[in-house]
XYZ file of C-alpha atoms in Angstrom:
335
model
C -18.417 15.532 0.793
C -17.611 12.793 3.304
C -13.931 11.810 3.496
C -12.805 8.493 5.017
C -9.109 7.770 5.494
C -8.053 4.141 5.984
C -6.493 3.540 9.390
C -3.996 1.112 7.832
C -2.763 3.566 5.168
C 0.975 4.246 4.949
C 4.235 2.714 6.115
C 4.051 -0.807 7.468
C 6.419 -2.002 10.188
C 8.988 -3.464 7.786
C 9.133 -0.384 5.555
C 9.367 2.023 8.493
C 12.185 -0.079 9.926
C 14.109 -0.019 6.630
C 13.693 3.731 6.143
C 14.732 4.416 9.749
C 17.785 2.187 9.219
C 18.990 4.309 6.286
C 18.568 7.622 8.117
C 20.274 6.186 11.185
C 23.283 5.126 9.100
C 23.429 8.590 7.495
C 23.509 10.171 10.930
C 25.952 7.765 12.582
C 28.336 7.233 9.643
C 28.492 10.618 7.934
C 32.140 10.066 6.945
C 31.382 6.872 5.003
C 29.633 6.349 1.690
C 26.149 4.846 2.128
C 24.656 2.568 -0.538
C 21.361 0.711 -0.798
C 21.134 -2.416 -2.911
C 18.123 -1.428 -4.965
C 15.709 1.316 -3.872
C 15.175 0.876 -0.116
C 11.413 1.061 -0.741
C 9.223 1.628 -3.790
C 8.557 5.324 -3.313
C 10.252 7.948 -5.475
C 9.811 10.804 -2.984
C 11.647 8.900 -0.231
C 14.439 7.831 -2.597
C 14.947 11.417 -3.811
C 15.291 12.650 -0.242
C 17.879 9.974 0.561
C 19.854 10.789 -2.591
C 20.003 14.436 -1.498
C 21.671 13.195 1.683
C 24.308 11.306 -0.306
C 22.814 7.813 -0.432
C 23.552 5.999 -3.693
C 21.321 3.255 -5.087
C 23.102 0.222 -6.553
C 20.912 -1.336 -9.234
C 22.811 -4.476 -10.280
C 24.953 -7.273 -8.958
C 27.757 -6.170 -11.281
C 27.770 -2.703 -9.688
C 27.800 -4.306 -6.259
C 30.927 -6.279 -7.118
C 32.769 -3.002 -7.674
C 32.081 -1.735 -4.131
C 35.136 -2.147 -1.896
C 34.334 0.263 0.947
C 31.460 2.110 2.573
C 28.228 0.617 3.935
C 25.666 -1.282 1.888
C 22.102 -1.432 3.194
C 19.957 -4.357 2.095
C 16.447 -3.119 1.406
C 13.194 -4.244 3.018
C 12.423 -6.658 0.145
C 15.471 -8.756 0.978
C 18.031 -10.296 -1.386
C 19.122 -13.778 -2.559
C 21.626 -15.540 -0.298
C 24.375 -15.124 -2.896
C 24.304 -11.322 -2.410
C 25.082 -11.666 1.293
C 27.813 -14.194 0.439
C 29.290 -11.767 -2.119
C 29.459 -8.924 0.406
C 31.082 -11.238 2.973
C 33.663 -12.427 0.441
C 34.560 -8.839 -0.538
C 34.764 -7.753 3.093
C 32.149 -5.032 2.574
C 30.234 -3.937 5.639
C 26.478 -4.263 5.203
C 23.341 -3.670 7.260
C 20.433 -6.023 6.676
C 17.155 -4.048 6.663
C 15.126 -6.949 5.249
C 11.587 -6.964 6.643
C 11.450 -9.567 9.470
C 8.408 -11.185 7.836
C 10.355 -11.615 4.581
C 13.370 -12.901 6.517
C 11.127 -15.550 8.055
C 10.243 -16.804 4.548
C 13.959 -16.989 3.707
C 14.507 -19.292 6.688
C 11.501 -21.456 5.781
C 12.589 -21.842 2.166
C 16.189 -22.640 3.114
C 15.138 -25.206 5.722
C 12.371 -26.932 3.742
C 14.400 -27.138 0.545
C 17.182 -28.870 2.501
C 14.551 -31.300 3.773
C 13.736 -32.291 0.190
C 10.722 -30.094 -0.524
C 10.157 -28.552 -3.938
C 9.529 -24.880 -3.123
C 6.588 -23.111 -4.747
C 6.534 -19.322 -4.346
C 3.216 -17.645 -5.127
C 3.948 -14.083 -6.198
C 5.157 -11.736 -8.907
C 8.340 -13.202 -10.406
C 9.579 -9.708 -11.349
C 9.324 -8.420 -7.782
C 12.614 -8.162 -5.833
C 11.072 -9.821 -2.768
C 10.150 -12.919 -4.778
C 13.558 -13.050 -6.466
C 15.144 -12.788 -3.038
C 13.023 -15.628 -1.635
C 13.873 -17.876 -4.585
C 17.549 -17.167 -3.937
C 17.393 -18.884 -0.531
C 16.198 -22.241 -1.911
C 18.814 -24.974 -1.688
C 17.031 -27.053 -4.322
C 14.338 -26.713 -7.010
C 11.947 -23.756 -6.717
C 9.066 -22.603 -8.930
C 7.382 -19.208 -8.984
C 3.635 -19.249 -9.662
C 1.677 -16.087 -10.417
C -1.417 -17.109 -12.405
C -4.079 -19.825 -12.433
C -2.758 -21.058 -15.780
C 0.699 -21.580 -14.275
C -0.804 -23.369 -11.264
C -2.816 -25.738 -13.486
C 0.230 -26.443 -15.676
C 2.533 -27.213 -12.726
C 3.581 -30.871 -12.596
C 6.215 -32.804 -10.699
C 7.932 -36.047 -11.628
C 7.708 -38.137 -9.570
C 4.342 -37.014 -8.172
C 5.337 -38.262 -4.734
C 7.774 -35.356 -4.358
C 6.997 -33.070 -1.439
C 5.846 -29.495 -2.101
C 6.145 -26.478 0.205
C 4.051 -23.446 -0.805
C 4.861 -19.934 0.456
C 3.662 -16.509 -0.692
C 5.006 -13.044 -1.383
C 4.126 -11.003 1.722
C 2.071 -8.486 -0.285
C 0.216 -10.955 -2.518
C -3.570 -10.739 -2.796
C -4.921 -13.101 -0.136
C -7.986 -14.239 -2.134
C -5.820 -15.019 -5.178
C -3.441 -16.954 -2.929
C -6.311 -19.137 -1.670
C -7.512 -19.793 -5.212
C -4.046 -20.846 -6.386
C -3.505 -23.077 -3.354
C -6.748 -24.907 -4.169
C -5.343 -25.747 -7.598
C -2.278 -27.327 -5.970
C -4.231 -29.262 -3.373
C -6.241 -30.956 -6.129
C -3.056 -32.375 -7.673
C -2.580 -34.886 -4.866
C 0.953 -33.887 -3.884
C 2.353 -34.231 -0.382
C 1.862 -30.506 0.159
C 2.754 -28.117 2.968
C 1.046 -24.720 2.617
C 2.369 -21.796 4.647
C 0.423 -18.553 4.365
C 3.263 -16.040 4.568
C 1.202 -13.034 3.470
C 1.807 -10.300 6.023
C -1.115 -9.686 8.402
C -0.765 -5.949 7.823
C -1.195 -6.550 4.085
C -4.371 -8.564 4.615
C -5.810 -5.939 6.956
C -4.956 -3.160 4.511
C -6.624 -4.976 1.615
C -9.779 -5.823 3.588
C -10.134 -2.258 4.870
C -9.552 -0.789 1.396
C -12.251 -3.029 -0.100
C -14.709 -2.086 2.656
C -14.172 1.656 2.204
C -14.230 1.471 -1.607
C -17.570 -0.359 -1.532
C -19.185 2.431 0.483
C -17.934 5.593 -1.306
C -18.460 7.233 -4.689
C -14.736 7.771 -5.346
C -11.583 6.126 -4.016
C -8.031 7.477 -3.966
C -5.105 5.039 -3.725
C -1.728 6.640 -2.963
C 1.613 4.976 -3.640
C 4.623 4.539 -5.913
C 4.038 3.283 -9.446
C 6.412 0.377 -8.836
C 4.891 -0.585 -5.492
C 3.420 -4.082 -5.771
C 1.192 -3.773 -2.708
C -0.176 -0.400 -3.903
C -0.990 -1.862 -7.322
C -2.916 -4.657 -5.620
C -4.790 -2.122 -3.473
C -5.751 -0.276 -6.650
C -7.036 -3.492 -8.264
C -9.058 -4.366 -5.148
C -10.569 -0.874 -4.879
C -11.353 -0.695 -8.598
C -13.502 -3.831 -8.298
C -15.540 -2.153 -5.570
C -15.592 1.418 -6.920
C -15.300 2.321 -10.615
C -14.116 5.847 -9.725
C -10.787 4.739 -8.251
C -7.720 6.916 -8.814
C -4.071 5.844 -8.442
C -1.752 8.736 -7.517
C 1.812 9.084 -6.201
C 1.501 12.581 -4.725
C -1.088 15.312 -4.302
C 0.155 16.862 -7.559
C -1.189 13.845 -9.499
C -4.738 14.389 -8.246
C -7.174 16.226 -10.517
C -9.587 18.003 -8.122
C -12.294 18.021 -10.804
C -12.309 14.217 -10.840
C -13.807 14.143 -7.340
C -15.589 17.501 -7.300
C -19.072 16.111 -7.859
C -19.017 13.113 -5.507
C -20.619 13.054 -2.075
C -18.132 10.642 -0.494
C -14.483 9.752 -1.061
C -12.196 7.160 0.497
C -8.408 7.314 0.825
C -5.919 4.497 1.299
C -2.193 4.141 0.656
C 0.429 1.484 0.062
C 2.977 0.316 2.612
C 5.682 2.511 1.046
C 3.753 5.777 1.159
C 5.048 8.422 3.615
C 2.623 9.868 6.147
C 3.280 13.396 4.849
C 1.894 12.613 1.388
C -1.194 10.918 2.841
C -1.862 13.919 5.086
C -1.537 16.329 2.144
C -4.153 14.431 0.147
C -6.455 14.058 3.154
C -6.179 17.763 3.984
C -6.900 18.723 0.364
C -10.047 16.599 0.332
C -11.181 17.986 3.694
C -10.611 21.562 2.495
C -12.550 20.841 -0.682
C -15.429 19.467 1.391
C -15.454 22.598 3.548
C -15.351 24.873 0.503
C -18.271 22.999 -1.045
C -20.284 23.363 2.147
C -19.713 27.111 2.128
C -20.697 27.301 -1.517
C -23.887 25.333 -0.866
C -24.643 27.605 2.065
C -24.227 30.714 -0.075
C -26.314 29.347 -2.939
C -29.125 28.120 -0.707
C -29.367 31.220 1.525
C -31.222 34.023 -0.228
C -31.289 37.444 1.427
C -34.746 38.552 2.659
C -35.536 42.261 2.561
C -37.976 44.205 4.682
C -41.384 44.354 3.025
C -40.743 41.379 0.742
C -43.500 38.741 0.531
C -42.165 35.168 0.869
C -43.651 31.689 1.213
C -42.984 29.719 4.367
C -44.221 26.875 6.516
C -45.212 27.268 10.151
C -43.117 24.804 12.147
C -43.798 25.973 15.683
C -46.333 28.157 17.475
C -45.897 29.271 21.061
C -47.302 31.942 23.356
C -45.289 34.907 22.050
C -44.114 34.019 18.541
C -44.489 31.925 15.426
C -41.449 30.190 13.848
C -41.380 29.763 10.075
C -39.283 27.719 7.674
C -38.835 29.991 4.677
C -38.771 28.376 1.240
C -35.377 28.595 -0.501
C -33.579 29.566 2.709
C -31.844 27.404 5.314
C -32.485 29.861 8.142
C -35.731 30.168 10.065
C -37.911 33.220 10.493
C -39.570 34.438 13.685
C -42.778 36.468 13.738
C -44.068 37.906 17.015
C -47.704 37.295 17.933
C -48.445 40.993 17.572
C -47.177 41.028 13.972
């Protein structure tokens, strides 16, 4: 079995930065209570490890209002502006671990909405990153996720300016298709492709690998938007695509009969989990090779008559390829 691991698999810059921020705060502020507003990233294994170290996840704005001390860490997805304002008003210390690429969208949305643009955010309206982006608009903002929503979108008056941005992990090809729908409407439109370059590279590489293998493994949290999109992309290219969170979710029998397998992972997947899956696949490949070797190599006993093909004749010996055996036989000229 051939095993190909995507070079882009695993933590992206923004996720690594957020995770490092939490562990740094744990180390430097051991006497204070550490909170994250929402899971710092969408990976259950990472969250469990942080909880063991005393980090508490705050899941709602109401819970956040009750915090009067300690340190709150804003996750990589970012938050609406009102959350930062709330923490400032309550005098709660917070560390902003928002991905810099997401933070850039916040600034764009805030600035363009003040300039009179109607903000259109292409992305999943249930995703915390998208909700955070919407929360920085100083005027009207619309979230678009499907072609139907794009076709139905209308502004009155039509002369109103439109600024289009995207969730950083949105599918690039879908983004282009939706933008085309807007451009046909005749609005004064400003399109800013804010999909992260790392996301695009990851998606392109995943599609390439999936198209060339017999099975594809996608590793990531069930709630990870970018991992779900990777799964969708890979599934289009390879019908035997499996979505797992950890090695324990992988059924070895599901890939036991394939000759090639690809592996990729979402931006919130720790390196350790990726390595475990990769090692397991490599070990399975090695075990299969040994098994093939054992099955294809039949012992030859002295005096036994076998069939073979002469592949080389030289001055002192004849070399044979023996049927049903990977090894070669040597017969001296005298014999």
